[in-house]
Short mmCIF file of N, CA and C in Angstrom, two decimals:
data_model
loop_
_atom_site.label_atom_id
_atom_site.label_comp_id
_atom_site.label_asym_id
_atom_site.label_seq_id
_atom_site.Cartn_x
_atom_site.Cartn_y
_atom_site.Cartn_z
N MET Y 1352 -192.85 2.99 159.53
CA MET Y 1352 -192.73 3.82 160.72
C MET Y 1352 -194.04 3.86 161.50
N LYS Y 1353 -195.15 4.04 160.77
CA LYS Y 1353 -196.43 4.11 161.46
C LYS Y 1353 -196.80 2.78 162.09
N GLN Y 1354 -196.39 1.67 161.47
CA GLN Y 1354 -196.68 0.36 162.03
C GLN Y 1354 -195.94 0.17 163.35
N LYS Y 1355 -194.72 0.69 163.43
CA LYS Y 1355 -193.96 0.63 164.68
C LYS Y 1355 -194.68 1.40 165.79
N THR Y 1356 -195.22 2.55 165.45
CA THR Y 1356 -195.94 3.36 166.42
C THR Y 1356 -197.16 2.61 166.94
N TRP Y 1357 -197.92 2.00 166.04
CA TRP Y 1357 -199.09 1.23 166.45
C TRP Y 1357 -198.68 0.08 167.36
N LEU Y 1358 -197.63 -0.63 166.98
CA LEU Y 1358 -197.16 -1.76 167.79
C LEU Y 1358 -196.69 -1.31 169.17
N ARG Y 1359 -196.02 -0.17 169.22
CA ARG Y 1359 -195.54 0.36 170.50
C ARG Y 1359 -196.72 0.66 171.42
N TYR Y 1360 -197.75 1.30 170.88
CA TYR Y 1360 -198.91 1.64 171.70
C TYR Y 1360 -199.70 0.40 172.11
N VAL Y 1361 -199.78 -0.58 171.23
CA VAL Y 1361 -200.42 -1.85 171.60
C VAL Y 1361 -199.61 -2.51 172.71
N GLY Y 1362 -198.28 -2.43 172.62
CA GLY Y 1362 -197.43 -2.98 173.68
C GLY Y 1362 -197.66 -2.29 175.02
N TYR Y 1363 -197.78 -0.96 174.99
CA TYR Y 1363 -198.09 -0.22 176.22
C TYR Y 1363 -199.41 -0.67 176.81
N LEU Y 1364 -200.41 -0.80 175.93
CA LEU Y 1364 -201.74 -1.20 176.39
C LEU Y 1364 -201.72 -2.59 177.00
N VAL Y 1365 -201.04 -3.53 176.33
CA VAL Y 1365 -200.94 -4.90 176.86
C VAL Y 1365 -200.25 -4.89 178.21
N LEU Y 1366 -199.17 -4.13 178.33
CA LEU Y 1366 -198.45 -4.06 179.61
C LEU Y 1366 -199.33 -3.45 180.70
N LEU Y 1367 -200.04 -2.39 180.38
CA LEU Y 1367 -200.93 -1.76 181.37
C LEU Y 1367 -202.04 -2.72 181.81
N VAL Y 1368 -202.65 -3.40 180.85
CA VAL Y 1368 -203.71 -4.35 181.19
C VAL Y 1368 -203.15 -5.48 182.05
N ALA Y 1369 -201.96 -5.97 181.70
CA ALA Y 1369 -201.33 -7.04 182.50
C ALA Y 1369 -201.07 -6.58 183.92
N LEU Y 1370 -200.58 -5.34 184.08
CA LEU Y 1370 -200.33 -4.81 185.42
C LEU Y 1370 -201.63 -4.66 186.22
N ILE Y 1371 -202.68 -4.22 185.54
CA ILE Y 1371 -203.97 -4.06 186.22
C ILE Y 1371 -204.52 -5.42 186.65
N ILE Y 1372 -204.40 -6.41 185.79
CA ILE Y 1372 -204.85 -7.76 186.14
C ILE Y 1372 -204.02 -8.31 187.30
N LEU Y 1373 -202.71 -8.10 187.24
CA LEU Y 1373 -201.84 -8.54 188.32
C LEU Y 1373 -202.21 -7.86 189.63
N HIS Y 1374 -202.52 -6.57 189.56
CA HIS Y 1374 -202.92 -5.85 190.77
C HIS Y 1374 -204.22 -6.43 191.34
N GLY Y 1375 -205.15 -6.77 190.47
CA GLY Y 1375 -206.40 -7.40 190.93
C GLY Y 1375 -206.13 -8.74 191.60
N TYR Y 1376 -205.21 -9.50 191.04
CA TYR Y 1376 -204.86 -10.80 191.62
C TYR Y 1376 -204.23 -10.63 193.00
N VAL Y 1377 -203.30 -9.68 193.11
CA VAL Y 1377 -202.66 -9.43 194.41
C VAL Y 1377 -203.70 -8.93 195.41
N GLY Y 1378 -204.62 -8.09 194.94
CA GLY Y 1378 -205.69 -7.61 195.82
C GLY Y 1378 -206.55 -8.75 196.32
N ALA Y 1379 -206.86 -9.71 195.45
CA ALA Y 1379 -207.66 -10.88 195.86
C ALA Y 1379 -206.88 -11.73 196.87
N LEU Y 1380 -205.58 -11.88 196.64
CA LEU Y 1380 -204.76 -12.61 197.61
C LEU Y 1380 -204.78 -11.93 198.97
N HIS Y 1381 -204.69 -10.59 198.95
CA HIS Y 1381 -204.69 -9.85 200.21
C HIS Y 1381 -206.05 -9.96 200.90
N ASP Y 1382 -207.13 -9.89 200.14
CA ASP Y 1382 -208.46 -10.05 200.73
C ASP Y 1382 -208.59 -11.42 201.39
N ASP Y 1383 -208.10 -12.45 200.70
CA ASP Y 1383 -208.13 -13.80 201.26
C ASP Y 1383 -207.29 -13.87 202.53
N PHE Y 1384 -206.12 -13.25 202.51
CA PHE Y 1384 -205.24 -13.23 203.69
C PHE Y 1384 -205.95 -12.55 204.87
N MET Y 1385 -206.59 -11.41 204.59
CA MET Y 1385 -207.30 -10.70 205.66
C MET Y 1385 -208.46 -11.54 206.20
N TRP Y 1386 -209.15 -12.23 205.32
CA TRP Y 1386 -210.28 -13.04 205.75
C TRP Y 1386 -209.83 -14.19 206.64
N ARG Y 1387 -208.68 -14.78 206.30
CA ARG Y 1387 -208.18 -15.93 207.07
C ARG Y 1387 -207.49 -15.52 208.37
N THR Y 1388 -206.81 -14.36 208.38
CA THR Y 1388 -205.98 -14.01 209.54
C THR Y 1388 -206.49 -12.81 210.32
N TYR Y 1389 -207.47 -12.10 209.78
CA TYR Y 1389 -207.96 -10.86 210.40
C TYR Y 1389 -206.83 -9.84 210.56
N GLY Y 1390 -205.90 -9.83 209.61
CA GLY Y 1390 -204.79 -8.90 209.64
C GLY Y 1390 -204.41 -8.48 208.23
N TYR Y 1391 -203.39 -7.66 208.16
CA TYR Y 1391 -202.90 -7.16 206.88
C TYR Y 1391 -201.57 -7.80 206.56
N SER Y 1392 -201.26 -7.90 205.27
CA SER Y 1392 -199.99 -8.44 204.83
C SER Y 1392 -199.12 -7.32 204.29
N PHE Y 1393 -198.04 -7.03 204.99
CA PHE Y 1393 -197.11 -6.00 204.55
C PHE Y 1393 -196.62 -6.30 203.14
N THR Y 1394 -196.28 -7.54 202.89
CA THR Y 1394 -195.72 -7.93 201.59
C THR Y 1394 -196.73 -7.70 200.46
N LEU Y 1395 -197.96 -8.12 200.65
CA LEU Y 1395 -198.95 -7.95 199.59
C LEU Y 1395 -199.31 -6.48 199.38
N ILE Y 1396 -199.32 -5.70 200.45
CA ILE Y 1396 -199.56 -4.26 200.29
C ILE Y 1396 -198.40 -3.63 199.52
N ALA Y 1397 -197.17 -4.00 199.85
CA ALA Y 1397 -196.00 -3.45 199.17
C ALA Y 1397 -195.99 -3.85 197.69
N ILE Y 1398 -196.38 -5.08 197.39
CA ILE Y 1398 -196.44 -5.52 195.99
C ILE Y 1398 -197.50 -4.71 195.24
N GLY Y 1399 -198.64 -4.48 195.86
CA GLY Y 1399 -199.69 -3.66 195.25
C GLY Y 1399 -199.21 -2.25 194.97
N ILE Y 1400 -198.47 -1.67 195.90
CA ILE Y 1400 -197.91 -0.34 195.70
C ILE Y 1400 -196.94 -0.36 194.51
N ALA Y 1401 -196.07 -1.35 194.48
CA ALA Y 1401 -195.07 -1.45 193.40
C ALA Y 1401 -195.75 -1.58 192.04
N ILE Y 1402 -196.83 -2.33 191.97
CA ILE Y 1402 -197.55 -2.49 190.70
C ILE Y 1402 -198.13 -1.16 190.24
N LYS Y 1403 -198.73 -0.41 191.16
CA LYS Y 1403 -199.32 0.88 190.78
C LYS Y 1403 -198.24 1.89 190.39
N VAL Y 1404 -197.10 1.85 191.05
CA VAL Y 1404 -195.99 2.72 190.66
C VAL Y 1404 -195.52 2.33 189.25
N CYS Y 1405 -195.47 1.03 188.97
CA CYS Y 1405 -195.09 0.57 187.63
C CYS Y 1405 -196.07 1.04 186.57
N ILE Y 1406 -197.35 1.10 186.90
CA ILE Y 1406 -198.33 1.64 185.95
C ILE Y 1406 -197.97 3.09 185.61
N GLY Y 1407 -197.62 3.89 186.61
CA GLY Y 1407 -197.19 5.26 186.35
C GLY Y 1407 -195.91 5.32 185.53
N LEU Y 1408 -194.99 4.39 185.80
CA LEU Y 1408 -193.74 4.35 185.02
C LEU Y 1408 -194.03 4.05 183.55
N VAL Y 1409 -194.95 3.12 183.30
CA VAL Y 1409 -195.31 2.79 181.92
C VAL Y 1409 -195.96 4.00 181.25
N LEU Y 1410 -196.81 4.71 181.97
CA LEU Y 1410 -197.47 5.88 181.39
C LEU Y 1410 -196.46 6.97 180.98
N GLY Y 1411 -195.36 7.07 181.70
CA GLY Y 1411 -194.36 8.09 181.38
C GLY Y 1411 -193.17 7.57 180.59
N PHE Y 1412 -193.19 6.29 180.24
CA PHE Y 1412 -192.04 5.68 179.58
C PHE Y 1412 -191.72 6.32 178.23
N GLU Y 1413 -192.74 6.68 177.47
CA GLU Y 1413 -192.51 7.29 176.16
C GLU Y 1413 -191.75 8.60 176.28
N TYR Y 1414 -192.06 9.38 177.31
CA TYR Y 1414 -191.33 10.63 177.54
C TYR Y 1414 -189.84 10.34 177.73
N LEU Y 1415 -189.53 9.36 178.56
CA LEU Y 1415 -188.13 9.05 178.84
C LEU Y 1415 -187.42 8.53 177.59
N THR Y 1416 -188.09 7.70 176.80
CA THR Y 1416 -187.44 7.20 175.59
C THR Y 1416 -187.19 8.34 174.61
N ASN Y 1417 -188.08 9.31 174.52
CA ASN Y 1417 -187.86 10.48 173.67
C ASN Y 1417 -186.69 11.31 174.18
N GLU Y 1418 -186.57 11.45 175.49
CA GLU Y 1418 -185.44 12.19 176.06
C GLU Y 1418 -184.12 11.47 175.80
N MET Y 1419 -184.14 10.14 175.88
CA MET Y 1419 -182.91 9.37 175.69
C MET Y 1419 -182.41 9.45 174.25
N LYS Y 1420 -183.28 9.74 173.30
CA LYS Y 1420 -182.88 9.87 171.91
C LYS Y 1420 -182.12 11.17 171.66
N LYS Y 1421 -182.31 12.14 172.52
CA LYS Y 1421 -181.65 13.43 172.35
C LYS Y 1421 -180.18 13.31 172.71
N VAL Y 1422 -179.39 14.21 172.13
CA VAL Y 1422 -177.97 14.25 172.43
C VAL Y 1422 -177.76 15.23 173.58
N GLY Y 1423 -176.96 14.84 174.56
CA GLY Y 1423 -176.68 15.72 175.67
C GLY Y 1423 -176.53 14.96 176.97
N SER Y 1424 -176.45 15.71 178.03
CA SER Y 1424 -176.29 15.12 179.36
C SER Y 1424 -177.64 14.91 180.01
N LEU Y 1425 -177.78 13.78 180.66
CA LEU Y 1425 -179.01 13.48 181.38
C LEU Y 1425 -179.00 14.24 182.70
N LYS Y 1426 -180.06 14.95 182.97
CA LYS Y 1426 -180.20 15.75 184.18
C LYS Y 1426 -181.44 15.32 184.96
N ILE Y 1427 -181.47 15.70 186.21
CA ILE Y 1427 -182.62 15.44 187.07
C ILE Y 1427 -183.30 16.77 187.36
N ASN Y 1428 -184.61 16.78 187.20
CA ASN Y 1428 -185.40 17.97 187.50
C ASN Y 1428 -185.64 17.99 189.01
N LEU Y 1429 -184.73 18.60 189.73
CA LEU Y 1429 -184.77 18.60 191.20
C LEU Y 1429 -186.04 19.25 191.77
N PRO Y 1430 -186.51 20.39 191.24
CA PRO Y 1430 -187.76 20.94 191.78
C PRO Y 1430 -188.93 19.96 191.65
N LYS Y 1431 -188.98 19.22 190.54
CA LYS Y 1431 -190.06 18.24 190.37
C LYS Y 1431 -189.93 17.12 191.39
N ILE Y 1432 -188.70 16.69 191.66
CA ILE Y 1432 -188.48 15.64 192.65
C ILE Y 1432 -188.96 16.12 194.02
N ILE Y 1433 -188.57 17.33 194.39
CA ILE Y 1433 -188.90 17.85 195.72
C ILE Y 1433 -190.40 18.14 195.86
N VAL Y 1434 -191.00 18.78 194.86
CA VAL Y 1434 -192.38 19.22 194.98
C VAL Y 1434 -193.40 18.13 194.65
N LEU Y 1435 -193.06 17.23 193.73
CA LEU Y 1435 -194.04 16.23 193.31
C LEU Y 1435 -193.70 14.80 193.72
N VAL Y 1436 -192.44 14.39 193.53
CA VAL Y 1436 -192.09 12.99 193.77
C VAL Y 1436 -192.08 12.67 195.26
N ILE Y 1437 -191.43 13.48 196.07
CA ILE Y 1437 -191.32 13.18 197.50
C ILE Y 1437 -192.69 13.17 198.19
N PRO Y 1438 -193.53 14.21 197.98
CA PRO Y 1438 -194.87 14.12 198.60
C PRO Y 1438 -195.69 12.94 198.08
N SER Y 1439 -195.58 12.64 196.79
CA SER Y 1439 -196.30 11.48 196.25
C SER Y 1439 -195.81 10.19 196.89
N PHE Y 1440 -194.51 10.10 197.12
CA PHE Y 1440 -193.94 8.92 197.77
C PHE Y 1440 -194.48 8.78 199.19
N ILE Y 1441 -194.47 9.88 199.92
CA ILE Y 1441 -194.95 9.83 201.31
C ILE Y 1441 -196.42 9.41 201.37
N LEU Y 1442 -197.24 9.99 200.50
CA LEU Y 1442 -198.65 9.63 200.50
C LEU Y 1442 -198.86 8.21 199.97
N SER Y 1443 -197.99 7.76 199.07
CA SER Y 1443 -198.11 6.42 198.50
C SER Y 1443 -197.87 5.32 199.51
N ILE Y 1444 -196.97 5.57 200.44
CA ILE Y 1444 -196.64 4.52 201.41
C ILE Y 1444 -197.41 4.66 202.71
N SER Y 1445 -198.41 5.52 202.71
CA SER Y 1445 -199.11 5.79 203.97
C SER Y 1445 -199.78 4.55 204.56
N LEU Y 1446 -200.19 3.59 203.72
CA LEU Y 1446 -200.77 2.36 204.27
C LEU Y 1446 -199.72 1.51 204.98
N LEU Y 1447 -198.47 1.63 204.54
CA LEU Y 1447 -197.40 0.85 205.17
C LEU Y 1447 -196.98 1.41 206.51
N VAL Y 1448 -197.40 2.64 206.80
CA VAL Y 1448 -197.05 3.29 208.06
C VAL Y 1448 -197.56 2.50 209.25
N GLU Y 1449 -198.67 1.82 209.05
CA GLU Y 1449 -199.25 1.02 210.13
C GLU Y 1449 -198.30 -0.06 210.62
N PHE Y 1450 -197.35 -0.46 209.79
CA PHE Y 1450 -196.41 -1.51 210.14
C PHE Y 1450 -195.16 -0.99 210.83
N LEU Y 1451 -194.98 0.33 210.86
CA LEU Y 1451 -193.79 0.91 211.47
C LEU Y 1451 -193.93 0.92 213.00
N PRO Y 1452 -192.81 0.68 213.68
CA PRO Y 1452 -192.88 0.77 215.15
C PRO Y 1452 -192.99 2.24 215.58
N GLY Y 1453 -193.62 2.45 216.66
CA GLY Y 1453 -193.78 3.81 217.17
C GLY Y 1453 -195.06 4.43 216.65
N GLU Y 1454 -195.44 5.49 217.30
CA GLU Y 1454 -196.71 6.12 216.95
C GLU Y 1454 -196.56 7.45 216.23
N ILE Y 1455 -195.35 7.93 216.04
CA ILE Y 1455 -195.16 9.25 215.43
C ILE Y 1455 -195.74 9.29 214.03
N PHE Y 1456 -195.35 8.32 213.17
CA PHE Y 1456 -195.83 8.31 211.80
C PHE Y 1456 -197.32 8.02 211.75
N GLN Y 1457 -197.77 7.09 212.56
CA GLN Y 1457 -199.19 6.73 212.56
C GLN Y 1457 -200.04 7.93 212.98
N THR Y 1458 -199.58 8.67 213.97
CA THR Y 1458 -200.29 9.86 214.42
C THR Y 1458 -200.31 10.93 213.34
N PHE Y 1459 -199.17 11.13 212.66
CA PHE Y 1459 -199.09 12.12 211.58
C PHE Y 1459 -200.12 11.83 210.50
N PHE Y 1460 -200.19 10.58 210.06
CA PHE Y 1460 -201.12 10.25 208.98
C PHE Y 1460 -202.56 10.27 209.45
N SER Y 1461 -202.82 9.79 210.65
CA SER Y 1461 -204.22 9.74 211.11
C SER Y 1461 -204.75 11.12 211.47
N LYS Y 1462 -203.88 12.02 211.94
CA LYS Y 1462 -204.34 13.35 212.36
C LYS Y 1462 -204.15 14.42 211.29
N ALA Y 1463 -203.11 14.28 210.46
CA ALA Y 1463 -202.79 15.35 209.51
C ALA Y 1463 -203.17 15.03 208.06
N VAL Y 1464 -202.93 13.82 207.61
CA VAL Y 1464 -203.11 13.51 206.19
C VAL Y 1464 -204.51 12.99 205.89
N TYR Y 1465 -204.95 11.96 206.58
CA TYR Y 1465 -206.24 11.35 206.27
C TYR Y 1465 -207.42 12.32 206.37
N PRO Y 1466 -207.47 13.20 207.36
CA PRO Y 1466 -208.59 14.15 207.41
C PRO Y 1466 -208.64 15.09 206.21
N LEU Y 1467 -207.47 15.39 205.61
CA LEU Y 1467 -207.47 16.24 204.42
C LEU Y 1467 -208.29 15.63 203.30
N PHE Y 1468 -208.29 14.33 203.24
CA PHE Y 1468 -209.00 13.62 202.18
C PHE Y 1468 -210.29 13.01 202.71
N GLN Y 1469 -210.76 13.49 203.85
CA GLN Y 1469 -212.01 13.08 204.49
C GLN Y 1469 -212.09 11.56 204.63
N ASN Y 1470 -210.95 10.98 205.05
CA ASN Y 1470 -210.84 9.54 205.29
C ASN Y 1470 -211.17 8.68 204.07
N ASN Y 1471 -211.12 9.26 202.87
CA ASN Y 1471 -211.29 8.50 201.63
C ASN Y 1471 -209.90 8.06 201.19
N LEU Y 1472 -209.56 6.82 201.42
CA LEU Y 1472 -208.21 6.34 201.15
C LEU Y 1472 -207.97 6.02 199.68
N GLY Y 1473 -208.94 6.27 198.82
CA GLY Y 1473 -208.75 6.07 197.39
C GLY Y 1473 -207.66 6.96 196.82
N PHE Y 1474 -207.38 8.07 197.48
CA PHE Y 1474 -206.34 8.97 197.00
C PHE Y 1474 -204.97 8.30 196.99
N ILE Y 1475 -204.78 7.30 197.84
CA ILE Y 1475 -203.47 6.64 197.94
C ILE Y 1475 -203.12 5.98 196.62
N SER Y 1476 -204.07 5.29 196.01
CA SER Y 1476 -203.81 4.62 194.73
C SER Y 1476 -203.45 5.63 193.65
N ILE Y 1477 -204.12 6.76 193.65
CA ILE Y 1477 -203.82 7.79 192.66
C ILE Y 1477 -202.40 8.31 192.84
N PHE Y 1478 -202.00 8.56 194.07
CA PHE Y 1478 -200.65 9.04 194.31
C PHE Y 1478 -199.59 7.99 193.98
N GLN Y 1479 -199.92 6.72 194.09
CA GLN Y 1479 -198.97 5.68 193.73
C GLN Y 1479 -198.71 5.68 192.23
N VAL Y 1480 -199.76 5.86 191.43
CA VAL Y 1480 -199.59 5.95 189.98
C VAL Y 1480 -198.85 7.24 189.62
N LEU Y 1481 -199.24 8.34 190.26
CA LEU Y 1481 -198.56 9.62 190.01
C LEU Y 1481 -197.08 9.56 190.38
N LEU Y 1482 -196.77 8.85 191.44
CA LEU Y 1482 -195.37 8.71 191.85
C LEU Y 1482 -194.54 8.13 190.71
N GLY Y 1483 -195.00 7.05 190.11
CA GLY Y 1483 -194.27 6.45 189.00
C GLY Y 1483 -194.14 7.40 187.82
N TYR Y 1484 -195.23 8.08 187.49
CA TYR Y 1484 -195.22 9.02 186.37
C TYR Y 1484 -194.29 10.20 186.64
N PHE Y 1485 -194.42 10.81 187.81
CA PHE Y 1485 -193.56 11.95 188.14
C PHE Y 1485 -192.10 11.56 188.18
N LEU Y 1486 -191.83 10.36 188.69
CA LEU Y 1486 -190.45 9.91 188.80
C LEU Y 1486 -189.81 9.73 187.43
N ILE Y 1487 -190.48 9.05 186.52
CA ILE Y 1487 -189.89 8.78 185.22
C ILE Y 1487 -189.80 10.04 184.35
N THR Y 1488 -190.67 11.00 184.60
CA THR Y 1488 -190.61 12.25 183.82
C THR Y 1488 -189.75 13.31 184.50
N SER Y 1489 -189.00 12.94 185.51
CA SER Y 1489 -188.12 13.88 186.20
C SER Y 1489 -186.72 13.93 185.57
N PHE Y 1490 -186.54 13.19 184.52
CA PHE Y 1490 -185.24 13.17 183.85
C PHE Y 1490 -185.35 13.84 182.49
N TYR Y 1491 -184.34 14.59 182.12
CA TYR Y 1491 -184.33 15.27 180.84
C TYR Y 1491 -182.88 15.42 180.39
N LYS Y 1492 -182.72 15.70 179.11
CA LYS Y 1492 -181.38 15.90 178.58
C LYS Y 1492 -181.21 17.35 178.18
N THR Y 1493 -180.02 17.87 178.46
CA THR Y 1493 -179.67 19.21 178.02
C THR Y 1493 -178.50 19.08 177.05
N PRO Y 1494 -178.48 19.91 176.03
CA PRO Y 1494 -177.37 19.82 175.07
C PRO Y 1494 -176.04 20.15 175.75
N ASP Y 1495 -175.03 19.37 175.40
CA ASP Y 1495 -173.68 19.66 175.90
C ASP Y 1495 -173.14 20.85 175.13
N THR Y 1496 -172.68 21.85 175.86
CA THR Y 1496 -172.09 23.01 175.20
C THR Y 1496 -170.66 23.14 175.65
N GLU Y 1497 -169.80 23.37 174.68
CA GLU Y 1497 -168.38 23.57 174.99
C GLU Y 1497 -168.09 25.06 174.96
N LEU Y 1498 -167.37 25.49 175.97
CA LEU Y 1498 -166.96 26.89 176.02
C LEU Y 1498 -165.70 27.06 175.17
N ASN Y 1499 -165.75 27.93 174.25
CA ASN Y 1499 -164.61 28.18 173.36
C ASN Y 1499 -163.85 29.43 173.80
N HIS Y 1500 -163.63 29.59 175.03
CA HIS Y 1500 -162.91 30.78 175.51
C HIS Y 1500 -161.50 30.43 175.84
#
């Protein structure tokens, strides 16, 4: 039993390291793209976001597997989705807002969100990881109860 636990954690570590290396590779590709074109790549930014969300999913995966072992109905923690997942999602995709047509979203982020963080965009990466973690830990099981009335 203990050997399985060690192997599981080594597997998590290998997966996390692989995702981090992959993120570095995608980041290098994007840097090269920017150097050659003087622009941004929507696709490479989206892939980077997806990788960081996957890191958060891996961090919360053990919670979900423990919940799945329980007997009962799978439920969604709606307050957690509304208070944590949705804002994390909005902040996570804020770099992609630059690609949207119109100025409403761009104005919202440049005037309302970025100044909150004093134009330090490092917070975006943190929210991308948190998004994955909050999302995967938003599910839980409740015991099925039968009414005997």
